[in-house]
PDB file of C-alpha atoms in Angstrom:
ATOM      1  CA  UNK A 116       0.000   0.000   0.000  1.00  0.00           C
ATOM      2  CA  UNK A 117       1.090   3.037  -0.660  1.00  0.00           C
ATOM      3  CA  UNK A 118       1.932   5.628   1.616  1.00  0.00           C
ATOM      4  CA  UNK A 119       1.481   9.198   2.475  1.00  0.00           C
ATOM      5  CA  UNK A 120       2.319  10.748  -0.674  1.00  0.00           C
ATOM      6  CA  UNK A 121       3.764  14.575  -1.180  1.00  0.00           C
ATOM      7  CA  UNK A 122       3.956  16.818  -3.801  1.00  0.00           C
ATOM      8  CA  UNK A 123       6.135  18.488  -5.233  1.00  0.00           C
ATOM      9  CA  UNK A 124       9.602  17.370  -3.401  1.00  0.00           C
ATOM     10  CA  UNK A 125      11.445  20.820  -3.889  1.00  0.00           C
ATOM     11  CA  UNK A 126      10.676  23.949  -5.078  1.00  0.00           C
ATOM     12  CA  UNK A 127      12.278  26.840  -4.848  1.00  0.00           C
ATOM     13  CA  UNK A 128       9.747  30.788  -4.580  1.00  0.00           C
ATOM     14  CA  UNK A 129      10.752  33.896  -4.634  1.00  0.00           C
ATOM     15  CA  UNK A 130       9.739  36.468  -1.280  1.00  0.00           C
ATOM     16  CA  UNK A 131       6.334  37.467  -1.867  1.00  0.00           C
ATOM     17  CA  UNK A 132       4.890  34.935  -4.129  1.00  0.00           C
ATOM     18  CA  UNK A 133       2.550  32.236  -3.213  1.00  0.00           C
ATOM     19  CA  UNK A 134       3.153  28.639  -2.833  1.00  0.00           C
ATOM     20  CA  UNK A 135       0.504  25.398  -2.494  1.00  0.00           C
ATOM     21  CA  UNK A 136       1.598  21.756  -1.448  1.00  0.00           C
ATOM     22  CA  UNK A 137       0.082  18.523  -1.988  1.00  0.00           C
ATOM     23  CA  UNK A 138      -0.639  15.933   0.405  1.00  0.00           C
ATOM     24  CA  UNK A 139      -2.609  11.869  -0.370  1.00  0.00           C
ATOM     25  CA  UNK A 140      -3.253  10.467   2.839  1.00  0.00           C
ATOM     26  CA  UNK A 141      -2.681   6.629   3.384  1.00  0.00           C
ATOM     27  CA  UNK A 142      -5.971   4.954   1.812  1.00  0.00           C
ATOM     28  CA  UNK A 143      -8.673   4.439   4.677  1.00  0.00           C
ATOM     29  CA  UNK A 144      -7.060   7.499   6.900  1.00  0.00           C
ATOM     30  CA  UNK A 145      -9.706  10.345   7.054  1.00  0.00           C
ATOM     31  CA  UNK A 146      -7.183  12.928   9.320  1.00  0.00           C
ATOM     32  CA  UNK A 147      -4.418  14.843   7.811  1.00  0.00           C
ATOM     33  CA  UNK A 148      -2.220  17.256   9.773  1.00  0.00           C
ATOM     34  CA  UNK A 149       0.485  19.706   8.471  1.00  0.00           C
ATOM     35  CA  UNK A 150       3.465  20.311  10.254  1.00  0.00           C
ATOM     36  CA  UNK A 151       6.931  23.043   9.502  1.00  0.00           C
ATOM     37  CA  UNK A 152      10.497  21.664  10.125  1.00  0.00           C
ATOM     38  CA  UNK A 153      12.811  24.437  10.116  1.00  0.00           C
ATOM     39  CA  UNK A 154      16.247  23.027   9.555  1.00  0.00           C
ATOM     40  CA  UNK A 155      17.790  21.980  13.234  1.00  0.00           C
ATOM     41  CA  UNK A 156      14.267  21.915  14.651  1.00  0.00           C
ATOM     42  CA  UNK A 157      11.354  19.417  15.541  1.00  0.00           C
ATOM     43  CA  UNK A 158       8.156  19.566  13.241  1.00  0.00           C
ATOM     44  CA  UNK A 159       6.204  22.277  14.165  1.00  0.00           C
ATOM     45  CA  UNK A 160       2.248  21.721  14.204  1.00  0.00           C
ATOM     46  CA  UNK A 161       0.299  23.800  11.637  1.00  0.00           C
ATOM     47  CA  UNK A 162      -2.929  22.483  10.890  1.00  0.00           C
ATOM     48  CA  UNK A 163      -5.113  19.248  11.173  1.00  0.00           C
ATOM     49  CA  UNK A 164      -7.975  18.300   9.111  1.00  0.00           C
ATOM     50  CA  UNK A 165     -10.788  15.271   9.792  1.00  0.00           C
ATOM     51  CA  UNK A 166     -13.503  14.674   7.482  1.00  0.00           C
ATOM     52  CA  UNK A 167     -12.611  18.035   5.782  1.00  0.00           C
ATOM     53  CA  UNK A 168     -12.887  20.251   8.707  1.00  0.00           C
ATOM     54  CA  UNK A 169     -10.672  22.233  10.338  1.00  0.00           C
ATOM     55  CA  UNK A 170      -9.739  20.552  13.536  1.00  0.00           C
ATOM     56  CA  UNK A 171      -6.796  21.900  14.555  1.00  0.00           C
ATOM     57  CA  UNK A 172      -4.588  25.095  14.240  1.00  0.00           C
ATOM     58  CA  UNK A 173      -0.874  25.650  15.166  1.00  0.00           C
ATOM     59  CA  UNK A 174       0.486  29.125  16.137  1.00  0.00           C
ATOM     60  CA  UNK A 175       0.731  30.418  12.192  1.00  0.00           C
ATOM     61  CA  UNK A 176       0.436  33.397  10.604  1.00  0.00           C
ATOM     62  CA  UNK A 177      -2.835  33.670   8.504  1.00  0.00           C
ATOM     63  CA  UNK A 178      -0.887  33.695   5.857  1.00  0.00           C
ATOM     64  CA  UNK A 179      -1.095  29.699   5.931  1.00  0.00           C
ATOM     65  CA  UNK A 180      -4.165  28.255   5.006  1.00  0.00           C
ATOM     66  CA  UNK A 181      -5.177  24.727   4.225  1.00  0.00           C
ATOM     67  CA  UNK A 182      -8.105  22.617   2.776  1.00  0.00           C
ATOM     68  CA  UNK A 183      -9.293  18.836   2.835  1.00  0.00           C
ATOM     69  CA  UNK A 184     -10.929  17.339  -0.250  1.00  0.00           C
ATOM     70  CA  UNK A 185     -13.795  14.967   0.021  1.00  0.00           C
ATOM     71  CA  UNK A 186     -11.688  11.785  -0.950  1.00  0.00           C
ATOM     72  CA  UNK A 187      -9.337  13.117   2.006  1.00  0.00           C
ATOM     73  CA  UNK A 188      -6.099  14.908   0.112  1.00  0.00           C
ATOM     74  CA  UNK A 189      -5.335  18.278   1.273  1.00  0.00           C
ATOM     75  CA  UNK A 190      -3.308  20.974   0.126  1.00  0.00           C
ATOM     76  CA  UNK A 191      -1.268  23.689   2.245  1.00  0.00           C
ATOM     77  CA  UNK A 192      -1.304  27.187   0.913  1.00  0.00           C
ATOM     78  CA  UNK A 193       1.415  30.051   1.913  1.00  0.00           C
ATOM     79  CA  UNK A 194       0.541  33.494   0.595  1.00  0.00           C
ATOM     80  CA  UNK A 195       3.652  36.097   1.069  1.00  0.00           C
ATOM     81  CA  UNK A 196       6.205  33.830   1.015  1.00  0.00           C
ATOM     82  CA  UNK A 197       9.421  35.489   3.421  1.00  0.00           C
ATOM     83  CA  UNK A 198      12.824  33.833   3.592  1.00  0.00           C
ATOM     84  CA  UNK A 199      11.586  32.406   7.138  1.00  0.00           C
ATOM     85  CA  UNK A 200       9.353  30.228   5.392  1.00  0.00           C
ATOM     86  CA  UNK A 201      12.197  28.022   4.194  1.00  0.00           C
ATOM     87  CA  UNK A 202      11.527  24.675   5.542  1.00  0.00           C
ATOM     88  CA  UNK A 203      10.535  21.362   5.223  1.00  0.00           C
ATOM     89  CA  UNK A 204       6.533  21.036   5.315  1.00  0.00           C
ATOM     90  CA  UNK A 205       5.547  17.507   5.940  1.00  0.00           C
ATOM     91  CA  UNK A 206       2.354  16.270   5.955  1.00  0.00           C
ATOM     92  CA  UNK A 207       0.798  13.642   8.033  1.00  0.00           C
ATOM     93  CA  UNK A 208      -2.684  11.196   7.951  1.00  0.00           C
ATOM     94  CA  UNK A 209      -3.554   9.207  10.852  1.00  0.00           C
ATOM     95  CA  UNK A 210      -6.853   7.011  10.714  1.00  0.00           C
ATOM     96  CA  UNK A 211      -8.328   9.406  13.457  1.00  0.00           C
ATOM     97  CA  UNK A 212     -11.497   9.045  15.075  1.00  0.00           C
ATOM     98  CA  UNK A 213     -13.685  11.390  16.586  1.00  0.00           C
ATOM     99  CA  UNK A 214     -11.352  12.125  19.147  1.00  0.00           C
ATOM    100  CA  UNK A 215      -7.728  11.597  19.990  1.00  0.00           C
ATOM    101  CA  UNK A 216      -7.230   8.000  20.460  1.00  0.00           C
ATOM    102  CA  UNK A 217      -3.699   7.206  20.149  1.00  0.00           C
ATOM    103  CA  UNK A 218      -3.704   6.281  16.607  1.00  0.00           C
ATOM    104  CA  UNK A 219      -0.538   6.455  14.920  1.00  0.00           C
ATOM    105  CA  UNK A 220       0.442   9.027  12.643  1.00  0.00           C
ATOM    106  CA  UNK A 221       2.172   8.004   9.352  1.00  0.00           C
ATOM    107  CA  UNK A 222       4.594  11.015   7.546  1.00  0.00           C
ATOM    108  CA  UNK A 223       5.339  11.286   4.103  1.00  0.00           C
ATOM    109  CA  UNK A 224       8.764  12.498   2.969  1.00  0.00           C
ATOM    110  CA  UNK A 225       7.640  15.907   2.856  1.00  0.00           C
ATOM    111  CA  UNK A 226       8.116  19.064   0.530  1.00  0.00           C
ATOM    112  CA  UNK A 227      10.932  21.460   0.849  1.00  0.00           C
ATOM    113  CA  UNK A 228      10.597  24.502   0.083  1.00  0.00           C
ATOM    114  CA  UNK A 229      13.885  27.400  -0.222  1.00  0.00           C
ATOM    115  CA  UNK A 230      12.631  30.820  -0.448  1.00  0.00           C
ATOM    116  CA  UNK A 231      14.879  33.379  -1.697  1.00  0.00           C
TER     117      UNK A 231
ATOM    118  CA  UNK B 227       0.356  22.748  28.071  1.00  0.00           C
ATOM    119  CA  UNK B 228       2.178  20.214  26.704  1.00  0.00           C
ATOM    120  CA  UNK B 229       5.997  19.407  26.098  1.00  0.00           C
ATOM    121  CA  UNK B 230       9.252  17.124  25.575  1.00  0.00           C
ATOM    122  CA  UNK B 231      12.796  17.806  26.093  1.00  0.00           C
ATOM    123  CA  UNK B 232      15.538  15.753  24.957  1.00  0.00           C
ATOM    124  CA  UNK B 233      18.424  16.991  26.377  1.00  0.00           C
ATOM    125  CA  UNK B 234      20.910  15.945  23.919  1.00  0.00           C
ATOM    126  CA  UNK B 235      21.971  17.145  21.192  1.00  0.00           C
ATOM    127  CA  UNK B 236      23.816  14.430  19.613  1.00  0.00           C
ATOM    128  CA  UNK B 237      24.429  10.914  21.331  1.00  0.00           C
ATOM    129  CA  UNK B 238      27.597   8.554  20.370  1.00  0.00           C
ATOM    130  CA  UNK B 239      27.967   5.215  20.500  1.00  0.00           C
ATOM    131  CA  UNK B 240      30.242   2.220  19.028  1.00  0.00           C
ATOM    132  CA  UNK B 241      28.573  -0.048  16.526  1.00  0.00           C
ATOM    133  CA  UNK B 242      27.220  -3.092  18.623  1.00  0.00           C
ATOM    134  CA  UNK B 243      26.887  -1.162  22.223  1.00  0.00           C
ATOM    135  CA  UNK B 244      23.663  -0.524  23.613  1.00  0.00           C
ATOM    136  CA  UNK B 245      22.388   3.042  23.211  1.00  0.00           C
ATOM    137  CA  UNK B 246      19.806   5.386  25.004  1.00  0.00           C
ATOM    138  CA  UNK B 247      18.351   8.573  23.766  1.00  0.00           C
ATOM    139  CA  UNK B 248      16.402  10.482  26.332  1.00  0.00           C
ATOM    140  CA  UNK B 249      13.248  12.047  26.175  1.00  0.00           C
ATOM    141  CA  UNK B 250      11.206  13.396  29.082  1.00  0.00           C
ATOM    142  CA  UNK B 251       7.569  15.080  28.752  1.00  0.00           C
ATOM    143  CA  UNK B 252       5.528  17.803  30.769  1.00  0.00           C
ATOM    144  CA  UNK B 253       1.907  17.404  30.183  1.00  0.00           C
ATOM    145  CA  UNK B 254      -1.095  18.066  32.418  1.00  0.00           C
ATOM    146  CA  UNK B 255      -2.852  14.382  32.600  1.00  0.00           C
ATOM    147  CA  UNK B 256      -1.753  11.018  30.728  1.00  0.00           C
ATOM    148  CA  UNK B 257       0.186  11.239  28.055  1.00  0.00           C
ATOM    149  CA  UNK B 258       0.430   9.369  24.636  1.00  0.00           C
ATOM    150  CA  UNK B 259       4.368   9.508  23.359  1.00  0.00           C
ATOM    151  CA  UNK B 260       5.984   8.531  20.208  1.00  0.00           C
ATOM    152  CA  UNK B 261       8.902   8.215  19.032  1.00  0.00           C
ATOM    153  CA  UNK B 262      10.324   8.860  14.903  1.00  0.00           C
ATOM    154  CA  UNK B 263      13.701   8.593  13.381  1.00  0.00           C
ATOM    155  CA  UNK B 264      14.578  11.061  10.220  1.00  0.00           C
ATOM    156  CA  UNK B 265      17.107   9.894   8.223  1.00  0.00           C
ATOM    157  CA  UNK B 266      18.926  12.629   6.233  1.00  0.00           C
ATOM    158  CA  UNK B 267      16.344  14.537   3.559  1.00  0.00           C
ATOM    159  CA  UNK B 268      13.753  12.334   4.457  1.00  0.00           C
ATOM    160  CA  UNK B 269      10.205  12.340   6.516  1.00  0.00           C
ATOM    161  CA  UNK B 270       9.864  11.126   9.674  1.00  0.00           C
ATOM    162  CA  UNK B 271       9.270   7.742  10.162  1.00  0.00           C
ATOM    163  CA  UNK B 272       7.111   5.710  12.857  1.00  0.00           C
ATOM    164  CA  UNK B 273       9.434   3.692  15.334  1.00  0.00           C
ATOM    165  CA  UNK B 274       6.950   2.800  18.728  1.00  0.00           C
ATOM    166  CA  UNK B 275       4.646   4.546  20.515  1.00  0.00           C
ATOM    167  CA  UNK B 276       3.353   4.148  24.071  1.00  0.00           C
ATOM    168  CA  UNK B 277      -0.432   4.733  24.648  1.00  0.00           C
ATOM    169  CA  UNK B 278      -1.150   2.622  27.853  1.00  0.00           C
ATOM    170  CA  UNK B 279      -0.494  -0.919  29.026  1.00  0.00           C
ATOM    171  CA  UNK B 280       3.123  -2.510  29.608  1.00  0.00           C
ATOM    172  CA  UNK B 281       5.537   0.458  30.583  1.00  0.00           C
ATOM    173  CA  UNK B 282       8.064  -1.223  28.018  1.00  0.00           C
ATOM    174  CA  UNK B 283       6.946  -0.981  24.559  1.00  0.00           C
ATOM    175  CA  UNK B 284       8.732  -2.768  22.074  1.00  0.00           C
ATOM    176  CA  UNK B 285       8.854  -1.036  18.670  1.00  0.00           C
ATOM    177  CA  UNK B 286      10.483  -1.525  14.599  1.00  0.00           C
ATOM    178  CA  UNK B 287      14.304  -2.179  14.056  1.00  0.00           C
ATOM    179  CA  UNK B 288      14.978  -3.750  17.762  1.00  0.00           C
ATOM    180  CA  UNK B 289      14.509  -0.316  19.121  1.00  0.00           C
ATOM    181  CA  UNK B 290      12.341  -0.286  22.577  1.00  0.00           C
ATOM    182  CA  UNK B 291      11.218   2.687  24.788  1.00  0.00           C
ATOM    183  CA  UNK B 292      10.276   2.526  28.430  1.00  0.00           C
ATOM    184  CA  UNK B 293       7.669   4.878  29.791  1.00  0.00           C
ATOM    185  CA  UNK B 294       8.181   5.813  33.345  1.00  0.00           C
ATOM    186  CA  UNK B 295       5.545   8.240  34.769  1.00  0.00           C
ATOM    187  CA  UNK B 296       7.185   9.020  38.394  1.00  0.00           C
ATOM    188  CA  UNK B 297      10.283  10.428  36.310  1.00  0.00           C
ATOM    189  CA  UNK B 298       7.813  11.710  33.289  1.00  0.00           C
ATOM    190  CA  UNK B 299      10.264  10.347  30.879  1.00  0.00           C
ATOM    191  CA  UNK B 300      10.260   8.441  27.873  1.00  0.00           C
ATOM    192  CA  UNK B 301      13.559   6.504  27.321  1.00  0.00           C
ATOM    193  CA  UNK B 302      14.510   5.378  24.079  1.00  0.00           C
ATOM    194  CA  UNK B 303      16.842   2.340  23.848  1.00  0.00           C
ATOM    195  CA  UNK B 304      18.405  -0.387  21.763  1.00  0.00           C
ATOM    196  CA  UNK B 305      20.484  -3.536  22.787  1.00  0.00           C
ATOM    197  CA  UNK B 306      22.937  -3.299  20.525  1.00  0.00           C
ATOM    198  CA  UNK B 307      23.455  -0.113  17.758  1.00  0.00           C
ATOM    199  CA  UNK B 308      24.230  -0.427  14.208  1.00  0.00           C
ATOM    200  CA  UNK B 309      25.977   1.948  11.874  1.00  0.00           C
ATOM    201  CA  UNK B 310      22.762   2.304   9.765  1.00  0.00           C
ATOM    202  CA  UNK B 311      20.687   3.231  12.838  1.00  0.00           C
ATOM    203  CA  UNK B 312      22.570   6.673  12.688  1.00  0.00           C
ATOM    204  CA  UNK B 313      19.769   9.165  12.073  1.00  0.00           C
ATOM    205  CA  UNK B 314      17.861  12.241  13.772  1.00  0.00           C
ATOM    206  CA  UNK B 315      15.087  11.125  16.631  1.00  0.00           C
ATOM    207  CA  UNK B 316      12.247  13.040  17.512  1.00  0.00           C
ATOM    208  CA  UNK B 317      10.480  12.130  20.799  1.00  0.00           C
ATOM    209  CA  UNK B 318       6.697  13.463  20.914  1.00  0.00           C
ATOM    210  CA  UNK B 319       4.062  13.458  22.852  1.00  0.00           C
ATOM    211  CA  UNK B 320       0.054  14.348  22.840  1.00  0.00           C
ATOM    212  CA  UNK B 321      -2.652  13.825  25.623  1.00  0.00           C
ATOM    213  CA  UNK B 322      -6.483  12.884  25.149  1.00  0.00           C
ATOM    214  CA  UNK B 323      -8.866  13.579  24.697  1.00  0.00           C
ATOM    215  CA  UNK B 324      -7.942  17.616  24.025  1.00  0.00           C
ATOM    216  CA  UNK B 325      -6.872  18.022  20.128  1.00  0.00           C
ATOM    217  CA  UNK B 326      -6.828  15.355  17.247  1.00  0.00           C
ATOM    218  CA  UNK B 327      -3.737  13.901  18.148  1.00  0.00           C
ATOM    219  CA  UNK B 328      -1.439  16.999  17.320  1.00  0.00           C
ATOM    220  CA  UNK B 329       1.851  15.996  17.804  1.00  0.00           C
ATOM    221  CA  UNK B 330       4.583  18.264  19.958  1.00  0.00           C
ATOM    222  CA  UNK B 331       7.832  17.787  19.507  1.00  0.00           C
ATOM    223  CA  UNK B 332      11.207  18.004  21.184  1.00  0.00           C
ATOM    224  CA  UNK B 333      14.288  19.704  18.866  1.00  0.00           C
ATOM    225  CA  UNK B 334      16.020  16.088  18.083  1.00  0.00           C
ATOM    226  CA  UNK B 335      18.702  14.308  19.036  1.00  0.00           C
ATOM    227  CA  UNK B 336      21.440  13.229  16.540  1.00  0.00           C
ATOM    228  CA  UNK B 337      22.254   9.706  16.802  1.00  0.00           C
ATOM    229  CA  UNK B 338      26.250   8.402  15.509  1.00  0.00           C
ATOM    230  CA  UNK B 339      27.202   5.262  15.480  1.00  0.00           C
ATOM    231  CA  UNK B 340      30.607   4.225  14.487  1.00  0.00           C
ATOM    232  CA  UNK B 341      32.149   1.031  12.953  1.00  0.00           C
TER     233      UNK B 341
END
């Protein structure tokens, strides 16, 4: 089975431009979650998304925005890209429930993104 | 609110000693805690988590954590390293039923493991 897929890999925006990123969940797994890695840091929790709801938000600018498709992908937007939002974005699907049950939460290999 | 330190930076070990990275928590009622490995350019991937049940959880690779709530820590161990288990690992932790399972992180700790 496949896993949590991630598109594109790398990309590379200029400050002030806008960028989206893809995200498949694992088949069966209604919850996706974004989270930032900043290079010599732990992921950072941006959103999270069950049965295409918000569920979650992370302590982001409102330049970030996501969305949650009804068969369950989702796609992070950045709008005014600054250098600071060089990172790795990785994106996450668990097969959550209503409510936070332990399940566990599968990565995929994530997008980086170099703004200059 | 919730948290996880792990106090090292970087951990070294000789190929076939046992190893330990430490993790300890901070949360306000019973935590769930997890623990990933990053190799380099790549995602995070799922090693064991501990949810409740047995305080030793036993998890991929030979790798085994062992929760101990009096010290709020989170232990991660192996019998006996291997050169290939030399990676970046991220303890986490969340606590139900608050959120849908939002992960917090601590900053990594960079495992080497020479021949």
């Amino acid at each position: 089975d496949a896993g949590v897929t991630q598109s594109p890999t790398h990309l590379i925006k200029t400050r002030g431009q806008h960028v989206t990123l893809r995200c498949s969940p694992i088949s069966g797994h209604k919850s996706v979650s974004w989270y930032q890695q900043v290079l010599g840091q732990g992921p950072q929790f941006i959103f999270q998304y069950y049965e295409k709801e918000e569920r979650g938000r992370g302590n982001f600018p409102d330049r970030f925005s996501a969305r949650q498709f009804p068969n369950y992908s989702s796609e992070l937007n950045v709008n005014a890209l600054l250098l600071g939002d060089s990172a790795l974005y990785l994106c996450a699907s668990s097969p959550q429930g209503a409510r936070n049950s332990g399940n566990t939460i599968y990565f995929g290999e994530g997008s980086w993104l170099t703004v200059v | 609110a919730q948290s996880v330190a792990q106090p090292e930076d970087q951990v070294n070990v000789a190929e076939g000693n046992p190893l330990t990275v430490k993790c300890t928590y901070s949360v306000s009622g019973n935590p769930y805690l997890f623990w990933y490995v990053q190799y380099p350019n790549r995602g995070l991937q799922f090693l064991l988590k501990y949810i409740t049940g047995d305080n030793l959880v036993k998890g991929s690779y030979g790798f085994e954590a062992e929760f101990n709530k009096s010290q709020t820590s989170f232990h991660l161990k192996k019998r006996s390293a291997l050169v290939s288990d030399s990676a970046l690992y991220f303890c986490a932790v969340t606590v139900p039923p608050s959120g849908y399972s939002t992960l917090n992180f601590g900053k990594g700790t960079l495992l080497l493991v020479s021949p």
